[in-house]
Each structure stands twice: as structure tokens, then as C-alpha cells.
Short mmCIF file of C-alpha atoms in Angstrom, two decimals:
data_model
loop_
_atom_site.label_atom_id
_atom_site.label_comp_id
_atom_site.label_asym_id
_atom_site.label_seq_id
_atom_site.Cartn_x
_atom_site.Cartn_y
_atom_site.Cartn_z
CA MET A 806 -15.69 31.57 0.37
CA ALA A 807 -18.07 29.31 -2.04
CA TYR A 808 -16.82 25.64 -2.75
CA GLU A 809 -18.52 23.02 -4.62
CA THR A 810 -18.15 19.55 -3.05
CA ILE A 811 -17.66 20.61 0.23
CA ILE A 812 -18.80 22.44 3.16
CA VAL A 813 -18.57 24.29 5.48
CA ASP A 814 -19.99 25.40 9.03
CA THR A 815 -18.31 26.68 11.97
CA ALA A 816 -20.22 27.91 15.22
CA ASP A 817 -18.57 27.53 19.33
CA ASP A 818 -15.03 27.43 18.42
CA VAL A 819 -14.78 24.27 15.41
CA ALA A 820 -14.78 24.44 12.04
CA THR A 821 -16.91 21.25 10.91
CA ILE A 822 -15.53 20.37 7.35
CA ARG A 823 -18.21 17.61 5.32
CA LEU A 824 -17.14 16.29 1.57
CA ASN A 825 -20.26 16.85 0.17
CA ARG A 826 -19.88 14.40 -3.40
CA PRO A 827 -22.92 12.18 -2.52
CA ASP A 828 -23.15 10.96 -5.98
CA ALA A 829 -19.33 9.63 -5.94
CA LEU A 830 -20.43 8.61 -2.46
CA ASN A 831 -17.85 11.41 -1.90
CA ALA A 832 -14.50 9.49 -3.54
CA LEU A 833 -11.76 12.40 -4.04
CA ASN A 834 -10.76 13.82 -7.32
CA GLN A 835 -8.97 16.70 -7.73
CA MET A 836 -11.50 19.71 -6.75
CA LEU A 837 -12.84 18.54 -3.57
CA LEU A 838 -8.69 17.75 -2.13
CA ASN A 839 -8.14 21.24 -3.22
CA GLU A 840 -11.05 22.84 -1.71
CA LEU A 841 -10.78 20.92 1.47
CA CYS A 842 -7.28 21.95 1.51
CA THR A 843 -8.31 25.74 1.23
CA ALA A 844 -10.87 24.97 3.05
CA LEU A 845 -8.29 23.86 6.25
CA GLU A 846 -5.67 26.20 5.84
CA GLU A 847 -8.80 29.55 6.18
CA ALA A 848 -9.83 27.06 9.25
CA ASP A 849 -5.76 26.49 11.11
CA ALA A 850 -5.37 30.93 10.02
CA SER A 851 -9.30 32.21 12.32
CA ASP A 852 -8.98 33.12 15.26
CA LYS A 853 -12.00 31.86 15.54
CA VAL A 854 -12.05 27.91 14.93
CA ARG A 855 -9.73 26.06 17.58
CA CYS A 856 -10.03 22.62 16.41
CA ILE A 857 -11.14 21.07 12.97
CA VAL A 858 -13.77 18.16 12.33
CA VAL A 859 -13.54 16.91 8.92
CA THR A 860 -16.53 14.53 7.53
CA GLY A 861 -18.63 12.88 5.77
CA SER A 862 -22.48 11.06 4.99
CA GLU A 863 -23.66 8.20 6.41
CA LYS A 864 -23.51 6.32 3.82
CA ALA A 865 -19.37 6.88 3.29
CA PHE A 866 -16.76 9.64 4.76
CA ALA A 867 -14.74 9.12 1.30
CA ALA A 868 -15.27 5.78 -0.24
CA GLY A 869 -11.98 6.64 -1.92
CA ALA A 870 -10.33 7.72 -4.89
CA ASP A 871 -12.48 9.02 -7.91
CA ILE A 872 -10.74 6.49 -10.36
CA THR A 873 -12.78 8.52 -13.74
CA GLU A 874 -10.46 11.11 -12.72
CA MET A 875 -7.43 8.97 -12.41
CA ALA A 876 -7.64 6.44 -15.21
CA ASP A 877 -7.09 7.61 -18.20
CA LYS A 878 -3.06 9.19 -16.61
CA SER A 879 0.56 7.39 -17.23
CA TYR A 880 3.90 7.45 -15.50
CA VAL A 881 4.20 10.98 -16.83
CA ASP A 882 1.46 12.37 -16.11
CA MET A 883 0.94 11.14 -12.36
CA THR A 884 4.14 11.91 -12.13
CA ALA A 885 4.32 15.49 -13.66
CA GLN A 886 1.63 16.31 -11.53
CA ALA A 887 2.64 15.25 -8.56
CA TYR A 888 -1.12 13.62 -7.82
CA PHE A 889 -1.50 13.58 -4.42
CA GLN A 890 1.73 14.76 -3.45
CA ASN A 891 0.83 18.32 -2.87
CA GLN A 892 -2.82 17.87 -0.98
CA SER A 893 -1.08 15.30 1.74
CA ARG A 894 1.47 17.97 1.76
CA ARG A 895 -1.19 20.75 2.34
CA ILE A 896 -3.33 19.16 5.00
CA GLU A 897 0.01 17.75 6.96
CA GLN A 898 1.05 20.91 7.51
CA ILE A 899 -2.39 22.42 9.24
CA ARG A 900 -1.06 22.78 13.29
CA LYS A 901 -4.18 23.18 14.63
CA PRO A 902 -6.53 19.50 15.91
CA ILE A 903 -8.40 18.07 13.34
CA ILE A 904 -10.94 14.96 13.88
CA ALA A 905 -12.41 12.72 11.25
CA ALA A 906 -15.50 12.00 12.41
CA VAL A 907 -16.39 7.76 9.85
CA SER A 908 -19.81 7.11 8.87
CA GLY A 909 -19.78 3.75 5.94
CA TYR A 910 -17.35 3.51 3.88
CA ALA A 911 -13.56 4.88 4.61
CA LEU A 912 -11.60 3.43 1.49
CA GLY A 913 -8.62 4.19 -0.74
CA GLY A 914 -8.32 7.50 -0.05
CA GLY A 915 -10.90 7.83 1.73
CA CYS A 916 -8.97 5.13 4.46
CA GLU A 917 -5.83 7.27 3.28
CA LEU A 918 -7.32 10.53 4.40
CA ALA A 919 -8.85 9.59 7.49
CA MET A 920 -5.68 8.76 8.65
CA MET A 921 -3.74 12.09 8.10
CA CYS A 922 -6.57 13.60 10.97
CA ASP A 923 -5.20 13.36 14.47
CA PHE A 924 -7.68 11.01 14.95
CA ILE A 925 -10.68 9.16 14.25
CA ILE A 926 -14.21 8.73 16.23
CA ALA A 927 -16.35 6.09 14.19
CA SER A 928 -19.55 4.76 13.74
CA ASP A 929 -20.27 1.15 14.60
CA THR A 930 -21.43 1.53 10.39
CA ALA A 931 -17.71 2.86 9.92
CA LYS A 932 -15.14 -0.04 6.99
CA PHE A 933 -11.68 0.73 6.15
CA GLY A 934 -9.60 -0.84 3.65
CA GLN A 935 -6.98 0.17 0.45
CA PRO A 936 -7.89 -2.06 -2.21
CA GLU A 937 -6.19 -0.43 -4.66
CA ILE A 938 -4.77 -3.25 -5.35
CA ASN A 939 -8.13 -4.37 -7.48
CA LEU A 940 -6.97 -1.79 -10.16
CA GLY A 941 -3.64 -3.03 -10.72
CA VAL A 942 -1.83 -0.51 -8.61
CA ILE A 943 -1.29 0.00 -4.70
CA ALA A 944 -1.75 3.08 -1.98
CA GLY A 945 -0.79 6.39 -2.53
CA MET A 946 -1.59 8.66 0.03
CA GLY A 947 -0.21 6.81 2.69
CA GLY A 948 -1.89 3.47 2.83
CA THR A 949 1.06 1.45 3.67
CA GLN A 950 2.77 3.58 6.30
CA ARG A 951 0.71 4.13 7.96
CA LEU A 952 -1.47 1.44 8.21
CA ALA A 953 1.31 -0.25 9.01
CA ARG A 954 2.15 2.92 11.94
CA TYR A 955 -0.88 2.48 13.25
CA VAL A 956 -2.04 -1.13 13.56
CA GLY A 957 1.31 -2.97 12.55
CA LYS A 958 2.78 -4.70 9.57
CA SER A 959 0.35 -8.47 9.56
CA LYS A 960 -2.52 -6.39 9.29
CA ALA A 961 -1.35 -3.68 7.16
CA MET A 962 -0.28 -6.38 4.82
CA ASP A 963 -3.04 -8.04 4.78
CA MET A 964 -5.21 -5.33 3.86
CA ASN A 965 -3.30 -3.61 1.23
CA LEU A 966 -2.59 -7.33 -0.46
CA THR A 967 -5.48 -8.97 -0.25
CA GLY A 968 -8.05 -5.79 0.09
CA ARG A 969 -10.91 -6.66 2.53
CA PHE A 970 -12.21 -4.10 4.79
CA MET A 971 -12.29 -3.94 8.82
CA ASP A 972 -15.05 -3.78 9.78
CA ALA A 973 -15.00 -0.32 12.94
CA GLU A 974 -14.70 -2.91 15.85
CA GLU A 975 -10.91 -4.53 14.40
CA ALA A 976 -11.01 -1.14 13.22
CA LEU A 977 -11.02 -0.69 17.71
CA SER A 978 -8.52 -3.56 18.54
CA SER A 979 -6.47 -2.51 16.44
CA GLY A 980 -5.84 0.81 17.19
CA LEU A 981 -6.70 2.96 13.63
CA VAL A 982 -10.05 4.15 15.71
CA SER A 983 -10.15 5.99 19.10
CA ARG A 984 -13.03 5.43 19.76
CA VAL A 985 -16.62 3.29 17.96
CA VAL A 986 -20.05 5.57 18.44
CA PRO A 987 -23.80 4.36 17.25
CA ALA A 988 -23.52 5.96 13.80
CA LYS A 989 -26.77 8.81 15.04
CA LYS A 990 -24.08 10.21 17.84
CA LEU A 991 -21.12 10.05 15.32
CA MET A 992 -21.20 14.41 15.55
CA GLU A 993 -22.71 14.41 18.73
CA GLU A 994 -19.27 13.38 20.02
CA THR A 995 -17.01 13.76 17.42
CA GLN A 996 -18.52 17.62 18.22
CA SER A 997 -17.69 16.99 22.14
CA ALA A 998 -14.66 15.56 22.17
CA ALA A 999 -13.58 19.19 19.91
CA GLN A 1000 -15.50 20.78 21.86
CA LYS A 1001 -13.19 20.27 25.09
CA ILE A 1002 -9.43 20.40 22.50
CA ALA A 1003 -11.27 23.90 21.84
CA ALA A 1004 -11.91 24.50 25.75
CA LYS A 1005 -7.85 24.69 26.66
CA SER A 1006 -4.76 26.73 25.07
CA LEU A 1007 -4.28 25.91 22.29
CA LEU A 1008 -0.59 26.50 21.78
CA ALA A 1009 -0.71 23.36 24.65
CA SER A 1010 -3.10 21.85 22.12
CA MET A 1011 -0.88 22.38 18.88
CA ALA A 1012 2.92 21.42 20.71
CA ALA A 1013 1.18 17.79 22.20
CA LYS A 1014 0.13 17.55 18.93
CA ASP A 1015 3.45 18.24 17.27
CA ALA A 1016 4.84 16.22 19.72
CA VAL A 1017 3.60 13.01 19.15
CA ASN A 1018 3.55 12.69 15.03
CA ARG A 1019 7.86 13.70 15.89
CA ALA A 1020 7.36 10.32 18.13
CA PHE A 1021 6.26 8.71 13.93
CA GLU A 1022 9.71 10.23 13.32
CA THR A 1023 12.18 10.04 15.03
CA THR A 1024 14.47 7.60 17.73
CA LEU A 1025 12.33 7.89 21.50
CA ALA A 1026 15.75 9.11 22.77
CA GLU A 1027 15.32 12.50 20.59
CA GLY A 1028 11.63 12.36 20.61
CA LEU A 1029 11.85 12.48 24.70
CA ASN A 1030 14.50 14.74 23.73
CA TYR A 1031 12.23 17.02 22.18
CA GLU A 1032 8.88 16.64 24.66
CA ARG A 1033 10.85 17.37 26.93
CA ARG A 1034 12.46 20.40 25.82
CA THR A 1035 8.34 21.60 24.41
CA PHE A 1036 7.62 21.02 27.83
CA TYR A 1037 9.70 23.48 29.24
CA GLY A 1038 9.00 26.06 26.82
CA LEU A 1039 5.56 26.20 27.29
CA PHE A 1040 6.06 27.42 31.08
CA ALA A 1041 7.22 30.70 29.35
CA THR A 1042 3.18 31.33 28.21
CA GLN A 1043 0.72 33.08 30.23
CA ASP A 1044 -2.11 30.25 29.79
CA GLN A 1045 0.62 27.69 32.29
CA LYS A 1046 0.16 30.00 34.12
CA GLU A 1047 -3.72 29.87 33.89
CA GLY A 1048 -3.86 26.90 34.10
CA MET A 1049 -1.82 25.45 37.08
CA ALA A 1050 -3.27 28.51 39.00
CA ALA A 1051 -6.93 26.91 38.16
CA PHE A 1052 -6.38 24.19 39.20
CA GLN A 1053 -4.57 24.68 43.15
CA GLU A 1054 -7.31 27.35 43.38
CA LYS A 1055 -10.42 24.86 41.77
CA ARG A 1056 -11.92 26.67 39.20
CA GLU A 1057 -11.80 26.06 35.38
CA ALA A 1058 -8.82 28.11 33.37
CA GLN A 1059 -9.39 30.33 31.08
CA PHE A 1060 -6.95 30.67 28.76
CA ARG A 1061 -6.34 32.87 26.79
CA ASP A 1062 -3.52 31.82 23.83
CA LYS A 1063 -0.67 33.54 25.13
#
């Protein structure tokens, strides 16, 4: 499928989706978000994809939502159109692992999009922020909710109330990102991580993603019950038998997602 605001490349079981609005620092408008959702859903359904990478440019992952598109809208417009809501839900429904590779600005909606992915690998030039307060509004795609779960109440309040940016090292120490690498090695490091995920059982990868996400939605006791049931359930798969046999035989496992 031909896209206008993203570039999609699939190779070696990894789909890489690059946001591509360079003149707007990849600001998120409705077209980009809808195209991104479609590309993610296609990757999720494809037998040729086992892991997904979402990235932007060296200068900006995404510098925010497109203010020009929103500025003249009313409360009724935003509510009637469920602005951002439908796309957010579509992204949340993707079952395969998604890595965000972030360089440069990840602000407002860009920061929120990165947090919708399963984990973030950042370059040393990355800057994260929820500066919506400067526009007389608040975050609308998880910037008050996901950020608080990632970095805690104090930092989330700080960022949402002052609009200040968080650099890559602070993001790492705060738990927002999983690792920080030199900008020139960002995609190399991300693709390496994606290849490691792609080599695993897709059944186990999707189960792990689902179980970790469940930790944010339920109590510890119920989460542990869910984890245990999922763990037991994977013993009904051929991949569990292959993985444990390969370990005992000291060889690489050949998973078949069965």
C-alpha cells in the first residue's frame, strides 16, 4: 500500500515504520495517525513480520500533534470526532511487539506515541516532553496517565505542569526508556533488538507483551494469577517443547509459532 506520511520497510521478519512529515518535524495529524494504524495492523496480520519498529528522523521522532489541524476545533468537534481516541485504541490492539526508536524531539503526541510502543530505545539526542500546558490544554493521548506509570507522580506532574523537556539520560534513569545509544547507532541497536525478538516464539512474545501490559491494569494478585495461567497455557504449544528440548540439547531453538 502506498502511504503519504509514513515509509514502511519489511525485511528479516521486522517491519520498520518511519514517520515521514519532515517539514513538520513529523507532527501527528489525522492522516499520519490513520496511516500508521493501518501499517501497524497490516504488520500485525502479516506472516512475514514478527516484530515492529516505529521511528522518525534523526531530528525528530515526532515533535507533537499538528497544532494547525486542531487550533480552530471546538469542544463539540473534538468530542464528536473522538480525536486521537480511535487511533490510540487501534495501536493498543496490536499484539506483536513494537519498539520505538527515538532520536531528537519526542514531544506531546510524539512522547505519547513512543509510550504506546512496548519499549523505547533512545539516541543520546532524544528529548521527551508533555508541553501541552503551554498551549492552554493538557495531554490527550496518555501523557498524564502513561507517563505517571513510567516515571512516577512527581516527574509526571513536573513535566505536565511546567512543560519542561527530559533528556535521554534522565529518561533512562527515570525508567521511561530501556536504553540510550549514540544517535548514529540508534537504528543498528534497535534492529538488533528487533531481530532478537523476531527469533523467539511469536506465541511467547505476544503472551509476554500481554502479561506485562496486564500489570498496569489490575492488582498484583490478579496479575500473578493471569501470568501463571498464561505460563501454563504455553505448555500446550509445540514451541515450548522445542524451546526446552533445544536448551537440553545445547542448540538453537527452531520456533514455528505452533
